[in-house]
PDB file of C-alpha atoms and ligand atoms in Angstrom:
ATOM      1  CA  MET L  11      30.576 126.444 119.469  1.00  0.00           C
ATOM      2  CA  ALA L  12      33.104 123.963 118.255  1.00  0.00           C
ATOM      3  CA  VAL L  13      36.596 123.872 116.879  1.00  0.00           C
ATOM      4  CA  ARG L  14      36.584 121.520 113.922  1.00  0.00           C
ATOM      5  CA  PRO L  15      39.530 119.763 112.281  1.00  0.00           C
ATOM      6  CA  ILE L  16      41.058 121.708 109.411  1.00  0.00           C
ATOM      7  CA  VAL L  17      41.194 119.823 106.137  1.00  0.00           C
ATOM      8  CA  LEU L  18      44.647 119.750 104.570  1.00  0.00           C
ATOM      9  CA  TYR L  19      45.670 119.739 100.916  1.00  0.00           C
ATOM     10  CA  PRO L  20      45.266 117.545  98.850  1.00  0.00           C
ATOM     11  CA  ASP L  21      41.929 116.464 100.373  1.00  0.00           C
ATOM     12  CA  PRO L  22      39.362 116.296  97.520  1.00  0.00           C
ATOM     13  CA  VAL L  23      36.936 118.597  99.354  1.00  0.00           C
ATOM     14  CA  LEU L  24      39.449 121.408  98.748  1.00  0.00           C
ATOM     15  CA  LEU L  25      39.604 120.630  95.034  1.00  0.00           C
ATOM     16  CA  ARG L  26      35.857 120.630  94.273  1.00  0.00           C
ATOM     17  CA  PRO L  27      33.803 123.793  93.749  1.00  0.00           C
ATOM     18  CA  THR L  28      31.432 124.374  96.668  1.00  0.00           C
ATOM     19  CA  SER L  29      27.641 124.685  96.267  1.00  0.00           C
ATOM     20  CA  PRO L  30      25.732 127.920  96.847  1.00  0.00           C
ATOM     21  CA  VAL L  31      23.693 128.166 100.050  1.00  0.00           C
ATOM     22  CA  GLU L  32      20.000 127.996  99.091  1.00  0.00           C
ATOM     23  CA  VAL L  33      18.547 129.639 102.189  1.00  0.00           C
ATOM     24  CA  VAL L  34      20.434 131.114 105.142  1.00  0.00           C
ATOM     25  CA  VAL L  35      18.968 128.984 107.948  1.00  0.00           C
ATOM     26  CA  ASP L  36      20.181 128.241 111.477  1.00  0.00           C
ATOM     27  CA  ASP L  37      22.428 125.423 110.223  1.00  0.00           C
ATOM     28  CA  ILE L  38      24.407 128.004 108.278  1.00  0.00           C
ATOM     29  CA  ARG L  39      24.726 130.249 111.320  1.00  0.00           C
ATOM     30  CA  THR L  40      25.972 127.257 113.344  1.00  0.00           C
ATOM     31  CA  LEU L  41      28.443 126.429 110.567  1.00  0.00           C
ATOM     32  CA  VAL L  42      29.762 130.004 110.703  1.00  0.00           C
ATOM     33  CA  GLU L  43      30.172 129.799 114.503  1.00  0.00           C
ATOM     34  CA  ASP L  44      32.226 126.638 114.089  1.00  0.00           C
ATOM     35  CA  MET L  45      34.268 128.248 111.321  1.00  0.00           C
ATOM     36  CA  ARG L  46      34.938 131.266 113.547  1.00  0.00           C
ATOM     37  CA  ASP L  47      35.988 129.107 116.517  1.00  0.00           C
ATOM     38  CA  THR L  48      38.238 127.021 114.275  1.00  0.00           C
ATOM     39  CA  MET L  49      39.834 130.050 112.612  1.00  0.00           C
ATOM     40  CA  TYR L  50      40.486 131.808 115.935  1.00  0.00           C
ATOM     41  CA  ALA L  51      41.943 128.626 117.467  1.00  0.00           C
ATOM     42  CA  ALA L  52      44.431 128.178 114.613  1.00  0.00           C
ATOM     43  CA  PRO L  53      44.814 131.222 114.575  1.00  0.00           C
ATOM     44  CA  GLY L  54      44.134 132.460 111.068  1.00  0.00           C
ATOM     45  CA  ILE L  55      42.666 135.507 109.325  1.00  0.00           C
ATOM     46  CA  GLY L  56      40.438 133.694 106.833  1.00  0.00           C
ATOM     47  CA  LEU L  57      38.635 130.377 106.443  1.00  0.00           C
ATOM     48  CA  ALA L  58      36.460 128.820 103.756  1.00  0.00           C
ATOM     49  CA  ALA L  59      33.750 126.265 104.638  1.00  0.00           C
ATOM     50  CA  ASN L  60      35.417 123.500 102.623  1.00  0.00           C
ATOM     51  CA  GLN L  61      38.503 123.909 104.828  1.00  0.00           C
ATOM     52  CA  ILE L  62      36.459 122.239 107.573  1.00  0.00           C
ATOM     53  CA  GLY L  63      35.016 119.743 105.098  1.00  0.00           C
ATOM     54  CA  VAL L  64      31.718 121.500 104.299  1.00  0.00           C
ATOM     55  CA  GLY L  65      31.128 122.020 100.576  1.00  0.00           C
ATOM     56  CA  LEU L  66      29.122 125.239 100.849  1.00  0.00           C
ATOM     57  CA  ARG L  67      29.891 128.685  99.461  1.00  0.00           C
ATOM     58  CA  VAL L  68      30.667 130.447 102.745  1.00  0.00           C
ATOM     59  CA  PHE L  69      33.827 132.135 103.994  1.00  0.00           C
ATOM     60  CA  ILE L  70      34.876 134.330 106.899  1.00  0.00           C
ATOM     61  CA  VAL L  71      37.661 136.855 107.367  1.00  0.00           C
ATOM     62  CA  ASP L  72      38.976 138.623 110.464  1.00  0.00           C
ATOM     63  CA  LEU L  73      42.234 140.456 109.885  1.00  0.00           C
ATOM     64  CA  THR L  74      42.850 140.564 113.660  1.00  0.00           C
ATOM     65  CA  ALA L  75      42.442 136.751 113.904  1.00  0.00           C
ATOM     66  CA  GLY L  76      40.046 137.375 116.797  1.00  0.00           C
ATOM     67  CA  ASP L  77      42.380 139.643 118.796  1.00  0.00           C
ATOM     68  CA  GLU L  78      39.892 142.505 118.620  1.00  0.00           C
ATOM     69  CA  ASP L  79      36.104 142.207 118.786  1.00  0.00           C
ATOM     70  CA  GLY L  80      33.889 143.239 115.920  1.00  0.00           C
ATOM     71  CA  ASN L  81      36.183 142.364 113.028  1.00  0.00           C
ATOM     72  CA  LEU L  82      34.536 139.183 111.818  1.00  0.00           C
ATOM     73  CA  HIS L  83      33.226 139.424 108.249  1.00  0.00           C
ATOM     74  CA  VAL L  84      30.917 136.677 106.986  1.00  0.00           C
ATOM     75  CA  PHE L  85      30.253 136.079 103.285  1.00  0.00           C
ATOM     76  CA  VAL L  86      27.557 133.700 102.045  1.00  0.00           C
ATOM     77  CA  ASN L  87      27.497 132.992  98.275  1.00  0.00           C
ATOM     78  CA  PRO L  88      30.233 135.550  97.537  1.00  0.00           C
ATOM     79  CA  GLU L  89      30.976 136.638  93.986  1.00  0.00           C
ATOM     80  CA  VAL L  90      33.715 138.953  92.751  1.00  0.00           C
ATOM     81  CA  ARG L  91      32.138 141.913  90.959  1.00  0.00           C
ATOM     82  CA  GLU L  92      35.268 143.936  90.239  1.00  0.00           C
ATOM     83  CA  ALA L  93      38.972 143.327  90.607  1.00  0.00           C
ATOM     84  CA  GLU L  94      41.616 145.844  89.606  1.00  0.00           C
ATOM     85  CA  GLY L  95      45.306 145.437  88.953  1.00  0.00           C
ATOM     86  CA  THR L  96      47.843 142.951  90.253  1.00  0.00           C
ATOM     87  CA  GLU L  97      50.126 143.062  93.272  1.00  0.00           C
ATOM     88  CA  VAL L  98      52.341 140.286  94.611  1.00  0.00           C
ATOM     89  CA  GLY L  99      52.125 139.510  98.323  1.00  0.00           C
ATOM     90  CA  GLU L 100      53.078 136.667 100.632  1.00  0.00           C
ATOM     91  CA  GLU L 101      50.273 134.315 101.695  1.00  0.00           C
ATOM     92  CA  GLY L 102      49.861 131.391 104.025  1.00  0.00           C
ATOM     93  CA  CYS L 103      46.921 129.006 104.224  1.00  0.00           C
ATOM     94  CA  LEU L 104      45.557 126.939 107.124  1.00  0.00           C
ATOM     95  CA  SER L 105      45.258 123.976 104.716  1.00  0.00           C
ATOM     96  CA  PHE L 106      48.989 124.266 103.875  1.00  0.00           C
ATOM     97  CA  PRO L 107      50.755 124.448 107.270  1.00  0.00           C
ATOM     98  CA  ASP L 108      54.038 126.381 107.131  1.00  0.00           C
ATOM     99  CA  VAL L 109      53.840 126.959 103.373  1.00  0.00           C
ATOM    100  CA  LEU L 110      54.281 130.588 102.307  1.00  0.00           C
ATOM    101  CA  LEU L 111      53.856 131.631  98.676  1.00  0.00           C
ATOM    102  CA  ASP L 112      54.212 134.898  96.786  1.00  0.00           C
ATOM    103  CA  VAL L 113      50.842 135.297  95.110  1.00  0.00           C
ATOM    104  CA  PRO L 114      49.737 137.955  92.615  1.00  0.00           C
ATOM    105  CA  ARG L 115      46.237 139.280  93.374  1.00  0.00           C
ATOM    106  CA  ALA L 116      44.144 142.322  92.548  1.00  0.00           C
ATOM    107  CA  PRO L 117      44.913 144.922  95.265  1.00  0.00           C
ATOM    108  CA  ARG L 118      41.369 146.248  95.126  1.00  0.00           C
ATOM    109  CA  VAL L 119      38.240 144.167  94.841  1.00  0.00           C
ATOM    110  CA  THR L 120      34.452 144.440  95.083  1.00  0.00           C
ATOM    111  CA  VAL L 121      32.611 141.394  96.381  1.00  0.00           C
ATOM    112  CA  GLU L 122      28.880 140.805  96.571  1.00  0.00           C
ATOM    113  CA  ALA L 123      27.448 138.322  99.083  1.00  0.00           C
ATOM    114  CA  LEU L 124      24.653 137.578 101.544  1.00  0.00           C
ATOM    115  CA  ASP L 125      24.954 138.219 105.267  1.00  0.00           C
ATOM    116  CA  LEU L 126      23.748 135.862 108.007  1.00  0.00           C
ATOM    117  CA  ASP L 127      20.226 137.267 107.699  1.00  0.00           C
ATOM    118  CA  GLY L 128      20.225 136.378 104.012  1.00  0.00           C
ATOM    119  CA  LYS L 129      20.469 140.039 103.016  1.00  0.00           C
ATOM    120  CA  PRO L 130      22.661 141.007 100.046  1.00  0.00           C
ATOM    121  CA  PHE L 131      25.565 143.392 100.607  1.00  0.00           C
ATOM    122  CA  GLU L 132      28.533 144.603  98.657  1.00  0.00           C
ATOM    123  CA  VAL L 133      31.978 145.440  99.962  1.00  0.00           C
ATOM    124  CA  THR L 134      34.927 147.097  98.246  1.00  0.00           C
ATOM    125  CA  ALA L 135      38.262 146.527  99.937  1.00  0.00           C
ATOM    126  CA  ASP L 136      41.943 146.851  99.259  1.00  0.00           C
ATOM    127  CA  GLY L 137      45.217 145.618 100.695  1.00  0.00           C
ATOM    128  CA  LEU L 138      45.167 142.594 102.962  1.00  0.00           C
ATOM    129  CA  MET L 139      41.348 142.464 103.088  1.00  0.00           C
ATOM    130  CA  ALA L 140      41.164 142.239  99.283  1.00  0.00           C
ATOM    131  CA  ARG L 141      43.860 139.559  99.285  1.00  0.00           C
ATOM    132  CA  ALA L 142      42.102 137.529 101.994  1.00  0.00           C
ATOM    133  CA  MET L 143      38.727 137.698 100.223  1.00  0.00           C
ATOM    134  CA  LEU L 144      40.230 136.562  96.915  1.00  0.00           C
ATOM    135  CA  HIS L 145      42.160 133.751  98.648  1.00  0.00           C
ATOM    136  CA  GLU L 146      38.967 132.449 100.300  1.00  0.00           C
ATOM    137  CA  ILE L 147      36.813 132.755  97.159  1.00  0.00           C
ATOM    138  CA  GLU L 148      39.482 130.740  95.355  1.00  0.00           C
ATOM    139  CA  HIS L 149      38.955 127.977  97.962  1.00  0.00           C
ATOM    140  CA  LEU L 150      35.192 128.089  97.358  1.00  0.00           C
ATOM    141  CA  ASP L 151      35.830 127.698  93.617  1.00  0.00           C
ATOM    142  CA  GLY L 152      37.659 124.423  94.371  1.00  0.00           C
ATOM    143  CA  GLN L 153      41.111 125.913  93.829  1.00  0.00           C
ATOM    144  CA  THR L 154      44.016 126.739  96.107  1.00  0.00           C
ATOM    145  CA  PHE L 155      46.696 129.434  96.106  1.00  0.00           C
ATOM    146  CA  LEU L 156      48.996 126.922  94.367  1.00  0.00           C
ATOM    147  CA  ARG L 157      47.308 127.743  91.082  1.00  0.00           C
ATOM    148  CA  ASN L 158      48.778 131.261  91.152  1.00  0.00           C
ATOM    149  CA  VAL L 159      52.448 130.297  91.170  1.00  0.00           C
ATOM    150  CA  SER L 160      54.610 129.057  88.301  1.00  0.00           C
ATOM    151  CA  SER L 161      54.325 125.387  87.376  1.00  0.00           C
ATOM    152  CA  LEU L 162      57.953 124.925  88.458  1.00  0.00           C
ATOM    153  CA  LYS L 163      57.261 126.362  91.908  1.00  0.00           C
ATOM    154  CA  ARG L 164      54.004 124.407  92.140  1.00  0.00           C
ATOM    155  CA  GLU L 165      55.723 121.074  91.455  1.00  0.00           C
ATOM    156  CA  LEU L 166      58.431 121.914  93.974  1.00  0.00           C
ATOM    157  CA  VAL L 167      55.866 122.674  96.684  1.00  0.00           C
ATOM    158  CA  LYS L 168      53.871 119.521  95.849  1.00  0.00           C
ATOM    159  CA  ARG L 169      57.035 117.418  96.171  1.00  0.00           C
ATOM    160  CA  GLN L 170      57.814 118.994  99.553  1.00  0.00           C
ATOM    161  CA  ILE L 171      54.261 118.292 100.723  1.00  0.00           C
ATOM    162  CA  LYS L 172      54.497 114.637  99.629  1.00  0.00           C
ATOM    163  CA  LYS L 173      57.708 114.285 101.613  1.00  0.00           C
ATOM    164  CA  ARG L 174      56.132 115.888 104.657  1.00  0.00           C
ATOM    165  CA  ILE L 175      53.065 113.627 104.410  1.00  0.00           C
ATOM    166  CA  LYS L 176      55.372 110.584 104.297  1.00  0.00           C
ATOM    167  CA  ALA L 177      57.296 111.870 107.294  1.00  0.00           C
ATOM    168  CA  GLY L 178      54.083 112.464 109.270  1.00  0.00           C
ATOM    169  CA  ASP L 179      54.914 116.167 109.311  1.00  0.00           C
ATOM    170  CA  TRP L 180      51.781 117.433 107.508  1.00  0.00           C
ATOM    171  CA  VAL L 181      49.450 118.381 110.346  1.00  0.00           C
ATOM    172  CA  ALA L 182      47.103 121.284 110.896  1.00  0.00           C
ATOM    173  CA  ALA L 183      47.808 124.025 113.402  1.00  0.00           C
ATOM    174  CA  VAL L 184      44.570 123.072 115.180  1.00  0.00           C
ATOM    175  CA  ASP L 185      44.053 119.567 116.408  1.00  0.00           C
ATOM    176  CA  ALA L 186      40.481 119.198 117.445  1.00  0.00           C
TER     177      ALA L 186
HETATM  178 ZN1   ZN M  29      43.620 129.091 102.359  1.00  0.00          ZN
END
């Protein structure tokens, strides 16, 4: 169990596609424990492995941010199988402290992945769960939610981030 530092944009590990997990071994289960501890400490509702600097295709979601037991969902090697429609909703990201963006996403999505025993499963979700899964898979693809906003908005946010980095005001919610 360990809370790990959260990697902030524009760290290169957030901008590179992650690698699939070859076999779900104990190291992966330990990674997921650390991801869970880090996400709950923030607190946040979703975390991708590269957000703690590990370039593997793993993400977790818990819409209660750990407030209620039994809501942690773990996805190893996730792939989107189906995504329907578009709905705009506000999103934050642990790698972009205090940045909120209106992001269009499919409101209903089917994702295929492996669980922590290496067994394949499929989940269809809508609403916030669908949004969180798509946000995290985007991280694993080496992208961030910035790619979904207009280029004008994107440049504005990047400029604000540069200013905040200069001012020493670009720090993660968790300091481990
Ligand atoms: Zn994020």
